[in-house]
PDB file of C-alpha atoms in Angstrom:
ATOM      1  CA  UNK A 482      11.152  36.488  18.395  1.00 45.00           C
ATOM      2  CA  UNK A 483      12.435  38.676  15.525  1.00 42.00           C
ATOM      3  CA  UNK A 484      10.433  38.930  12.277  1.00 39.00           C
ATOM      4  CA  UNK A 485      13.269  37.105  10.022  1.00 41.00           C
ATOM      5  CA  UNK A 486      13.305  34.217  12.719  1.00 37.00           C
ATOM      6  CA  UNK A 487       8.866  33.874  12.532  1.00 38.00           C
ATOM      7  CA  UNK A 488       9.463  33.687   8.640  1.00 38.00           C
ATOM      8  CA  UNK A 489      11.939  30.723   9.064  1.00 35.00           C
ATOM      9  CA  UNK A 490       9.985  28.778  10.890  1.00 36.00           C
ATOM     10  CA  UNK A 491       7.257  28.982   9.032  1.00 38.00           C
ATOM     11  CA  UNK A 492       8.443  28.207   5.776  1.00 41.00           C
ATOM     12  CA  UNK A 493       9.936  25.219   7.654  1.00 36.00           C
ATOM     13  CA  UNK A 494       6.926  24.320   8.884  1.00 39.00           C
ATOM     14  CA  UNK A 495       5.561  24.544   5.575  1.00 40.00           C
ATOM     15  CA  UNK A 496       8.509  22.292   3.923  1.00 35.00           C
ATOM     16  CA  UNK A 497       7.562  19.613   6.495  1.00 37.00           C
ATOM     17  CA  UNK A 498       4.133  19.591   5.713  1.00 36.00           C
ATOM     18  CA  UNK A 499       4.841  19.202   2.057  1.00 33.00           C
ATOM     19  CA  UNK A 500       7.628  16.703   3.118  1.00 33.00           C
ATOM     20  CA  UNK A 501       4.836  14.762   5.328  1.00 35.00           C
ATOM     21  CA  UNK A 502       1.989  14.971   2.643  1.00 37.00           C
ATOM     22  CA  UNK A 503       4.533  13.310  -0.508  1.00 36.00           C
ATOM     23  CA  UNK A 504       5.502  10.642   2.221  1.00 36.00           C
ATOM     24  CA  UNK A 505       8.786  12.112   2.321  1.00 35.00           C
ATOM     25  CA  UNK A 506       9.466  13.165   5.724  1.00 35.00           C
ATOM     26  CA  UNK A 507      11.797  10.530   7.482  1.00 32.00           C
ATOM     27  CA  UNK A 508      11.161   7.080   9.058  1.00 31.00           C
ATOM     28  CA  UNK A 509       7.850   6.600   9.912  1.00 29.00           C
ATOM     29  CA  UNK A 510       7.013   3.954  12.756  1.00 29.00           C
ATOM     30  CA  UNK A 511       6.004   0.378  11.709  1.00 33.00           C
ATOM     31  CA  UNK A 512       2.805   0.703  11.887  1.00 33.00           C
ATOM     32  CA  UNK A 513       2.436   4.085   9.878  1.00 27.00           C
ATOM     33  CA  UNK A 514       5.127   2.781   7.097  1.00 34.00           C
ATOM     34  CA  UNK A 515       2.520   0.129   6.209  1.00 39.00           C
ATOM     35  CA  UNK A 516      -0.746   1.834   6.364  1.00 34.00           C
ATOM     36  CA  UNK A 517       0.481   5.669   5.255  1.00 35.00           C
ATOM     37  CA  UNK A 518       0.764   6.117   1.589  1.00 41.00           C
ATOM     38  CA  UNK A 519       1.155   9.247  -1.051  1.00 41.00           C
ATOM     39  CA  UNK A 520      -1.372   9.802  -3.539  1.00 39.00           C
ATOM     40  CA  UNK A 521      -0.496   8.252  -6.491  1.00 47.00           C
ATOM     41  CA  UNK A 522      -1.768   7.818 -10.100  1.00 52.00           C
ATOM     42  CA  UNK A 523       0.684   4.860 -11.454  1.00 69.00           C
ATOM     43  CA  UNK A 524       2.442   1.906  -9.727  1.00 83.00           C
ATOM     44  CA  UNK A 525       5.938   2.775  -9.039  1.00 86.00           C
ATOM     45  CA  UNK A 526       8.367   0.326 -11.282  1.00 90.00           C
ATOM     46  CA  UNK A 527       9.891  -1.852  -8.733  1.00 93.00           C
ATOM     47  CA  UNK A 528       6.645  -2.139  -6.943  1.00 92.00           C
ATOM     48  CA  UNK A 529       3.558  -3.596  -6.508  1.00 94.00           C
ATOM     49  CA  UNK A 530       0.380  -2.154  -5.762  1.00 92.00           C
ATOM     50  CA  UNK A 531      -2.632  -2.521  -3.704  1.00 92.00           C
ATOM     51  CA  UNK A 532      -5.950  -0.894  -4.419  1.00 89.00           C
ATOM     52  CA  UNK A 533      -9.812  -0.274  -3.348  1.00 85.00           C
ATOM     53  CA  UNK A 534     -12.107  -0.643  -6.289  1.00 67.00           C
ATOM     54  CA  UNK A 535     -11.486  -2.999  -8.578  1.00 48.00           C
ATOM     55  CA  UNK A 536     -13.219  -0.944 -10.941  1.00 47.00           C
ATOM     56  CA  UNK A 537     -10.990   1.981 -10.362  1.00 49.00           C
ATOM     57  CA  UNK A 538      -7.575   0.205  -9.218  1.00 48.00           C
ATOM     58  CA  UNK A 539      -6.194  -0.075 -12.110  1.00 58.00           C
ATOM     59  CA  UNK A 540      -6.198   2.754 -13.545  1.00 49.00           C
ATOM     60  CA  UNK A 541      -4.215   4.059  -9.865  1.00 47.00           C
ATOM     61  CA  UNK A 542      -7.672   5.052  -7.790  1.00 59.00           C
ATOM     62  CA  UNK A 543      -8.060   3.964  -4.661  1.00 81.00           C
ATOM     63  CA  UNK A 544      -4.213   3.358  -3.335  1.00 84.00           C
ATOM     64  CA  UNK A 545      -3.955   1.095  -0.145  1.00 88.00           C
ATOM     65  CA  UNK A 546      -0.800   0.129  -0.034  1.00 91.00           C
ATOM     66  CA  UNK A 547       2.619  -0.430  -1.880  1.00 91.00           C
ATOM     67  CA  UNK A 548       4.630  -3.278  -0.997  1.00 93.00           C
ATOM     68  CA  UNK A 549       8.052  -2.443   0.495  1.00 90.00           C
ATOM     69  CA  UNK A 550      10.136  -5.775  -0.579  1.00 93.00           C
ATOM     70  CA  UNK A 551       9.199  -9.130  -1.118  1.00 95.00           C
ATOM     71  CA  UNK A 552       7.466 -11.427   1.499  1.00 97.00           C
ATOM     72  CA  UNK A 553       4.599 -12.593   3.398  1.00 98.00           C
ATOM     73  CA  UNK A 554       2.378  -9.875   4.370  1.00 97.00           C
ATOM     74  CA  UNK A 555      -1.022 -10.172   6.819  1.00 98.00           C
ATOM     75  CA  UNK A 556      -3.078  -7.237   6.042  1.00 96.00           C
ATOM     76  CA  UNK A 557      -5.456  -7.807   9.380  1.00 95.00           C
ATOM     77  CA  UNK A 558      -1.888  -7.044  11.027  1.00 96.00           C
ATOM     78  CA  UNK A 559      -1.517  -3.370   9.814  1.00 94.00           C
ATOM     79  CA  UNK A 560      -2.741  -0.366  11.277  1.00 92.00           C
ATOM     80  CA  UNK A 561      -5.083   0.285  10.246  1.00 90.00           C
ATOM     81  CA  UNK A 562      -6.040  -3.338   8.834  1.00 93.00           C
ATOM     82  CA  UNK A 563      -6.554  -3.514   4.911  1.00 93.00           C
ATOM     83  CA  UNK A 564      -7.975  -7.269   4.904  1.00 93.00           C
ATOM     84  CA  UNK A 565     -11.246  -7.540   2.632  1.00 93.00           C
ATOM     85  CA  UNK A 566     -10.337  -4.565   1.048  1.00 91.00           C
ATOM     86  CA  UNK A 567      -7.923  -4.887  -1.744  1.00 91.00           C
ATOM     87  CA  UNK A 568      -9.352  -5.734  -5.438  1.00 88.00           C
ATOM     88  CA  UNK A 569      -6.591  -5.191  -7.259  1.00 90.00           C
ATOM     89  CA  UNK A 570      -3.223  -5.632  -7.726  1.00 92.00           C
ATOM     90  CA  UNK A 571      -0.772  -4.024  -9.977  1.00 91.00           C
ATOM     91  CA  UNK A 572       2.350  -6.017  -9.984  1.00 93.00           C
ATOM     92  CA  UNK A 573       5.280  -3.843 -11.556  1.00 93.00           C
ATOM     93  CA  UNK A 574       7.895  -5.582  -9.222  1.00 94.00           C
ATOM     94  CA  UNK A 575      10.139  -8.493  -9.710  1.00 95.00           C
ATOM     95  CA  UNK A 576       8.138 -11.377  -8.011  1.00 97.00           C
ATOM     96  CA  UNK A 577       4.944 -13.329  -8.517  1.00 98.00           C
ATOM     97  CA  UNK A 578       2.087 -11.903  -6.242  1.00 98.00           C
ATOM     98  CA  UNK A 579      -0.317 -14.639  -5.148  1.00 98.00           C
ATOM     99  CA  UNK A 580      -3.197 -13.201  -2.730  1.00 98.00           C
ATOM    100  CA  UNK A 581      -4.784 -15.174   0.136  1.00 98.00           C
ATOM    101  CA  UNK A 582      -7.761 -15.124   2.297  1.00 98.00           C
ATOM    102  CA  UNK A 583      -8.262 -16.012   5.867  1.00 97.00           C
ATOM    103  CA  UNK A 584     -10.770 -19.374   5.975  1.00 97.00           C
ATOM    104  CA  UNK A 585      -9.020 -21.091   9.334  1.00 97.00           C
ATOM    105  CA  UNK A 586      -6.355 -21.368   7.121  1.00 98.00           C
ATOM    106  CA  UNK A 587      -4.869 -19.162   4.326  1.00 98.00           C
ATOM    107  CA  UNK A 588      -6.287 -20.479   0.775  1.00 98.00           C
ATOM    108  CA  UNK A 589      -4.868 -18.932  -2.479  1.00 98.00           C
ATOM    109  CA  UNK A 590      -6.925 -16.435  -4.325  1.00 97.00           C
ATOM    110  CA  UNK A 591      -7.226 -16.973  -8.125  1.00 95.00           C
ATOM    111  CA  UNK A 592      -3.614 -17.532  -9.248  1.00 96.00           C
ATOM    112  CA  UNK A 593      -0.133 -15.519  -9.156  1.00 97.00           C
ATOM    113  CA  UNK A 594       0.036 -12.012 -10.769  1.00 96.00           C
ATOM    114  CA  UNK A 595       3.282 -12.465 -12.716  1.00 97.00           C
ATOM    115  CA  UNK A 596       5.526  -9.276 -12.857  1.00 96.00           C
ATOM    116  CA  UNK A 597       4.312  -6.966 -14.943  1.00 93.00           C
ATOM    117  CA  UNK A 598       0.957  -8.061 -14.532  1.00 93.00           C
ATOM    118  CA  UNK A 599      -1.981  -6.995 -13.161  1.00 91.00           C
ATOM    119  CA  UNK A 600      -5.777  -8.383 -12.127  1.00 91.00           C
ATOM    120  CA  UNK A 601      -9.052  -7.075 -10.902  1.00 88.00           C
ATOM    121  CA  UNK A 602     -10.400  -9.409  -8.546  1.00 89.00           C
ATOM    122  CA  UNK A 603     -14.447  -9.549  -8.645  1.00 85.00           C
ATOM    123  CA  UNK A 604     -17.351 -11.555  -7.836  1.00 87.00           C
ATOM    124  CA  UNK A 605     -16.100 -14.079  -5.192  1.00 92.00           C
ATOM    125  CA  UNK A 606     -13.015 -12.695  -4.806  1.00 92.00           C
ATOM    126  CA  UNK A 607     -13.602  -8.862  -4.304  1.00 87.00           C
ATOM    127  CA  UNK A 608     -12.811  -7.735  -1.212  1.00 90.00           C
ATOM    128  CA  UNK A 609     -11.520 -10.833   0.623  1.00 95.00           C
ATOM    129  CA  UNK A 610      -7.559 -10.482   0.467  1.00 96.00           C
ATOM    130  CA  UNK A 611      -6.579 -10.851   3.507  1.00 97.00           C
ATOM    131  CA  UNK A 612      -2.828 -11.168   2.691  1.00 98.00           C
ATOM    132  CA  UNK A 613       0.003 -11.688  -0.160  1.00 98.00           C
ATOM    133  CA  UNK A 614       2.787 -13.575  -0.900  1.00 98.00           C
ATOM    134  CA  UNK A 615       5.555 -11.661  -3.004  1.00 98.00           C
ATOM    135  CA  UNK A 616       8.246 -13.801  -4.495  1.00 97.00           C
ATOM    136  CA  UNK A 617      11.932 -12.477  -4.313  1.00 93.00           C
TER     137      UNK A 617
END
């Protein structure tokens, strides 16, 4: 292998790595699309936002998740699961978020975060989401 050809592929090894590490680096599978997400310090507008720490969430510590679209979505069905681990939701999309946990049936959590809203969930609630509703 010539020198100039070693060089390319490592810098494009080295753009794919950065690619991979801003969650930019193609389709991922299901699973992975769900569970893999890019540090981040704010809520995307258009978005809403999942986080560990209800202390911390907020302020865009602790990122589990952002939801793709609107929809039901069971967080014991992800891979890895994130249900009883969400405290907070930042809702800067354009639906109504209502959270639910698993009791043999689903039962609402506290009431909808309206867009543009957002809620720490303590107490009781911390830690028990086991999956959202997001209004289209």
């Amino acid at each position: 292998m010539t020198v100039q050809r070693h060089r390319w592929l490592i810098g494009l090894a080295g753009v794919a790595s950065v690619l991979s590490a801003a969650g930019l680096a193609g389709p991922a599978s299901a699973s992975e699309s769900v569970s893999t997400m890019p540090a981040a310090t704010t809520c995307v507008a258009g978005f809403s936002c999942y986080y560990d720490g209800s202390s911390s969430g907020l302020s865009g510590n602790g990122l589990l998740w952002n939801a793709p679209h609107c929809g039901f979505f069971n967080f014991g069905t992800f891979s890895p699961p994130l249900n009883d681990r969400v405290s907070s939701i930042v809702n800067r999309g354009g639906g109504a978020v209502q959270a639910y946990n698993w009791v043999g049936h689903w039962q609402a959590v506290g009431t909808a975060v309206p867009p543009g809203g957002t809620r720490n969930y303590t107490g009781s609630q911390a830690n028990i989401i086991d999956a959202v509703s997001i209004a289209c």
